[in-house]
Short mmCIF file of C-alpha atoms and ligand atoms in Angstrom, two decimals:
data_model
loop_
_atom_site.label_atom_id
_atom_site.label_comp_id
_atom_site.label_asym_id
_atom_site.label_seq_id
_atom_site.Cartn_x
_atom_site.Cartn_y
_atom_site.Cartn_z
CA UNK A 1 0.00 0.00 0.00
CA UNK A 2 1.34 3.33 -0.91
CA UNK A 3 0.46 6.40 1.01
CA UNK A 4 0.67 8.58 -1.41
CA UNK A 5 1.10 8.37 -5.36
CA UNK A 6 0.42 10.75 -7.81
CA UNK A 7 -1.77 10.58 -10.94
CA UNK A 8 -0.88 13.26 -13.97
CA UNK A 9 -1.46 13.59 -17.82
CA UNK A 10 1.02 15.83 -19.78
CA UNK A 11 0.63 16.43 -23.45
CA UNK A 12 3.03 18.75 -23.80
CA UNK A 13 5.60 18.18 -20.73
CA UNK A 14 5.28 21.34 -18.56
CA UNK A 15 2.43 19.21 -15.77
CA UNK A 16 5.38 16.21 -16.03
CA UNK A 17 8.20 18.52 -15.24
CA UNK A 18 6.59 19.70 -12.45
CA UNK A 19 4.93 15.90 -11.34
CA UNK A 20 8.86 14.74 -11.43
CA UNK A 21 10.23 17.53 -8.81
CA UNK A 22 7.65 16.64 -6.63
CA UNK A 23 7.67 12.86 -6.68
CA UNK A 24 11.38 13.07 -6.00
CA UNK A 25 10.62 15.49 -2.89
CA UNK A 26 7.77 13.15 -1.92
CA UNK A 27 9.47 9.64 -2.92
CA UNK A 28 6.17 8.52 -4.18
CA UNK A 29 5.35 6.52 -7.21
CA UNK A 30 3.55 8.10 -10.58
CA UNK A 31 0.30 6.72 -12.27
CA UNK A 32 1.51 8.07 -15.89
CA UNK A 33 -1.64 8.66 -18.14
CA UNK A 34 -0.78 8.64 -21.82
CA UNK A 35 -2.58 9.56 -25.32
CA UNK A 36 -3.43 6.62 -27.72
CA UNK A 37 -3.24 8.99 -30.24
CA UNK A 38 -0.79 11.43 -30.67
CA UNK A 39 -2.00 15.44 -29.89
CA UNK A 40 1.13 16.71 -31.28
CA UNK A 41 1.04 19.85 -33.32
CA UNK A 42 -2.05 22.42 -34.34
CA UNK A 43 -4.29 19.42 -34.91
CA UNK A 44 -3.55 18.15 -31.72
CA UNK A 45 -4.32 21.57 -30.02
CA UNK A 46 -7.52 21.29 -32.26
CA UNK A 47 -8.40 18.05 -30.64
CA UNK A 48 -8.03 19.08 -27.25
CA UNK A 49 -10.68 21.72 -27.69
CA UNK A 50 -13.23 19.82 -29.15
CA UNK A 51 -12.69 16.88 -26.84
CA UNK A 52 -13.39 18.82 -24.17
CA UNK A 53 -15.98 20.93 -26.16
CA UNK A 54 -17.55 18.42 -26.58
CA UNK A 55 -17.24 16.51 -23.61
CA UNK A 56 -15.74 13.51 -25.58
CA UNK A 57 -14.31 10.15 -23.81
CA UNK A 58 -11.24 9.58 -25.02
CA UNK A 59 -8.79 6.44 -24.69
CA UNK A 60 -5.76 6.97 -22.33
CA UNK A 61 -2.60 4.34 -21.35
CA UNK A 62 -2.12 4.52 -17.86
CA UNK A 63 1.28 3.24 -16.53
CA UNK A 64 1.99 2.20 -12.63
CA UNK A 65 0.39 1.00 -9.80
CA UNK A 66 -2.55 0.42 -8.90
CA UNK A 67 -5.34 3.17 -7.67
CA UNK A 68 -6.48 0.31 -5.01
CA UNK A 69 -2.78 0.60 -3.64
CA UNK A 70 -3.05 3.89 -2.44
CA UNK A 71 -4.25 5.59 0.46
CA UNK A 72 -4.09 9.24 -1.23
CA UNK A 73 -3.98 10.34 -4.82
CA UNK A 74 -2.77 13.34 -6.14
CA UNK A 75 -4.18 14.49 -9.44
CA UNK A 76 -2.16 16.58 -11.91
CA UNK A 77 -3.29 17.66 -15.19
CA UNK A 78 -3.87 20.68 -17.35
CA UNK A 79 -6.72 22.59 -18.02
CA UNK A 80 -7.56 22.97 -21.63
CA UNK A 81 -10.69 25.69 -22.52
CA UNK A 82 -11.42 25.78 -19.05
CA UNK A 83 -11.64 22.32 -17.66
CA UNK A 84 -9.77 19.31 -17.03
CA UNK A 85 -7.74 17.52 -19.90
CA UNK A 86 -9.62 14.99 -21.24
CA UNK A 87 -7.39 11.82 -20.75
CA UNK A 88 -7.63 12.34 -16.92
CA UNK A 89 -11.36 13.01 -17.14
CA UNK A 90 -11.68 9.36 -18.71
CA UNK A 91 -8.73 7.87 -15.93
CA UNK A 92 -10.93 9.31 -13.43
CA UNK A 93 -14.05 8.06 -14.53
CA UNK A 94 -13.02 5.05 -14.69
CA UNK A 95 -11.70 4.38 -11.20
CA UNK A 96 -14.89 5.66 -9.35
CA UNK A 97 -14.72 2.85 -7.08
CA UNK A 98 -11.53 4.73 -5.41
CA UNK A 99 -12.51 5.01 -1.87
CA UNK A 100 -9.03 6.96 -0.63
CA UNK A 101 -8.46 10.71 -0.46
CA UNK A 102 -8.07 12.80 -3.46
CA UNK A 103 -5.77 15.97 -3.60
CA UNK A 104 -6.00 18.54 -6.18
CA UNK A 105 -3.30 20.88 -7.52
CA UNK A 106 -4.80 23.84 -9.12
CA UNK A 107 -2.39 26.13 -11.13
CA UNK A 108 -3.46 29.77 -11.54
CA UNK A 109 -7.19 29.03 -9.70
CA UNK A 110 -7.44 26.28 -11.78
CA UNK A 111 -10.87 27.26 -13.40
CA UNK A 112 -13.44 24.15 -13.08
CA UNK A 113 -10.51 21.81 -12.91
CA UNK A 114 -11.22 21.14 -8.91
CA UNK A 115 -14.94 20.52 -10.07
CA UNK A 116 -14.70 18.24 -13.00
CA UNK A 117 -12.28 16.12 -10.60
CA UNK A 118 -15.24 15.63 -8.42
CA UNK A 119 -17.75 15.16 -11.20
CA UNK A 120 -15.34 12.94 -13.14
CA UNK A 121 -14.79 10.84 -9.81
CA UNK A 122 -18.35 10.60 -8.96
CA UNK A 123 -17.78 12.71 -5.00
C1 LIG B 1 -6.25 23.45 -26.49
C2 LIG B 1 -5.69 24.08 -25.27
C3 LIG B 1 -6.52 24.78 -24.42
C4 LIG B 1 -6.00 25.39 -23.26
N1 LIG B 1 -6.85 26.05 -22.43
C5 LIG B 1 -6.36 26.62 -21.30
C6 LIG B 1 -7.23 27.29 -20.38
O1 LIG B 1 -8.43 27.36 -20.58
N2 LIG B 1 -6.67 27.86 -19.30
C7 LIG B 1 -5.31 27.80 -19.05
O2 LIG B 1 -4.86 28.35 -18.05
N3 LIG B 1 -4.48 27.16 -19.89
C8 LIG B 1 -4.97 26.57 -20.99
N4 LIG B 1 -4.13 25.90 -21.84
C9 LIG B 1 -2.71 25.88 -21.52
C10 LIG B 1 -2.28 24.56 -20.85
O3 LIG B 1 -3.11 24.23 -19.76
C11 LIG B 1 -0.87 24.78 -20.34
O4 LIG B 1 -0.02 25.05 -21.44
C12 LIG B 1 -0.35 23.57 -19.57
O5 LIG B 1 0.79 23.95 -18.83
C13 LIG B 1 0.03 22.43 -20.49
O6 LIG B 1 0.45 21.35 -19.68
P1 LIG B 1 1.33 20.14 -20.25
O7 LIG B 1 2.59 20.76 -20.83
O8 LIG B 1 1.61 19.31 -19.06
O9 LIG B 1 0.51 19.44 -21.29
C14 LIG B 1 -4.62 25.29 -22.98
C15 LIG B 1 -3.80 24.58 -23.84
C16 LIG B 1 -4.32 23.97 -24.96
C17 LIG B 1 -3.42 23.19 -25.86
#
C-alpha cells in the first residue's frame, strides 16, 4: 500500500516537469496517463478543444500502480478551454470505485478543474 502516489497527464511536458520535482521530494510513485493517439502539433491543439468541447471520452494508457494501492492520490493535469484535460477526465471516470483521499493541484485558480475532478470521480 502506498500512502501517497500521484496521478498526472502531460501532453506537452510542462504538468510532467513539475509531477517529477515533486515525486522526488515526496518519494512517491507516478500513475503516468498517456494519449493513444498522438496530440502533437495544431491538430492536436484542435483536438483538445473539441474533446473537451464536446465533452468527448477519449482512450488513455495509464502506466503504474494500482489506484487500489493507495491511500491518497494526487491528481495533476492541465486545463484545456477551461476544464480538465480529457485523458484524466476518462482515468478518473473510470476508477470511481476509489474510496481513498483525493488531492487537487490547481495552477493559476485552476478554473473548473477542482470541479470536474469531483464530477469525473463521482464525490
Ligand atoms: C487546447 C488548449 C486549451 C487550453 N486552455 C487553457 C485554459 O483554458 N486555461 C489555461 O490556463 N491554460 C490553458 N491551456 C494551456 C495549458 O493548460 C498549459 O499550457 C499547460 O501547462 C500544459 O500542460 P502540459 O505541458 O503538461 O501538457 C490550454 C492549452 C491547450 C493546448
Amino acid at each position: 500500500m502506498y500512502n501517497f502516489a500521484v496521478a498526472f497527464y502531460s501532453r506537452t511536458g510542462t504538468t510532467r516537469d513539475v509531477v517529477q520535482r515533486m515525486a522526488d521530494r515526496l518519494d512517491c510513485p507516478l500513475i503516468d496517463i498517456a494519449d493513444v493517439v498522438s496530440r502533437a502539433g495544431f491538430w492536436g491543439d484542435i483536438r483538445c478543444v473539441f474533446d473537451n468541447l464536446f465533452w468527448r471520452r477519449v482512450p488513455y494508457r495509464a502506466s503504474g500502480p494500482d489506484v487500489a494501492d493507495c491511500n491518497t492520490l494526487v491528481v495533476m493535469a492541465p486545463v484545456w478551454i477551461g476544464h480538465l484535460a480529457a485523458p484524466m477526465r476518462a482515468f478518473l471516470e473510470d476508477h470511481r470505485a476509489f474510496q481513498g483521499n483525493l488531492a487537487v493541484m490547481a495552477a493559476r485558480g485552476g478554473y473548473l478543474s477542482a470541479e470536474d475532478i469531483a464530477m469525473a470521480a463521482g464525490r
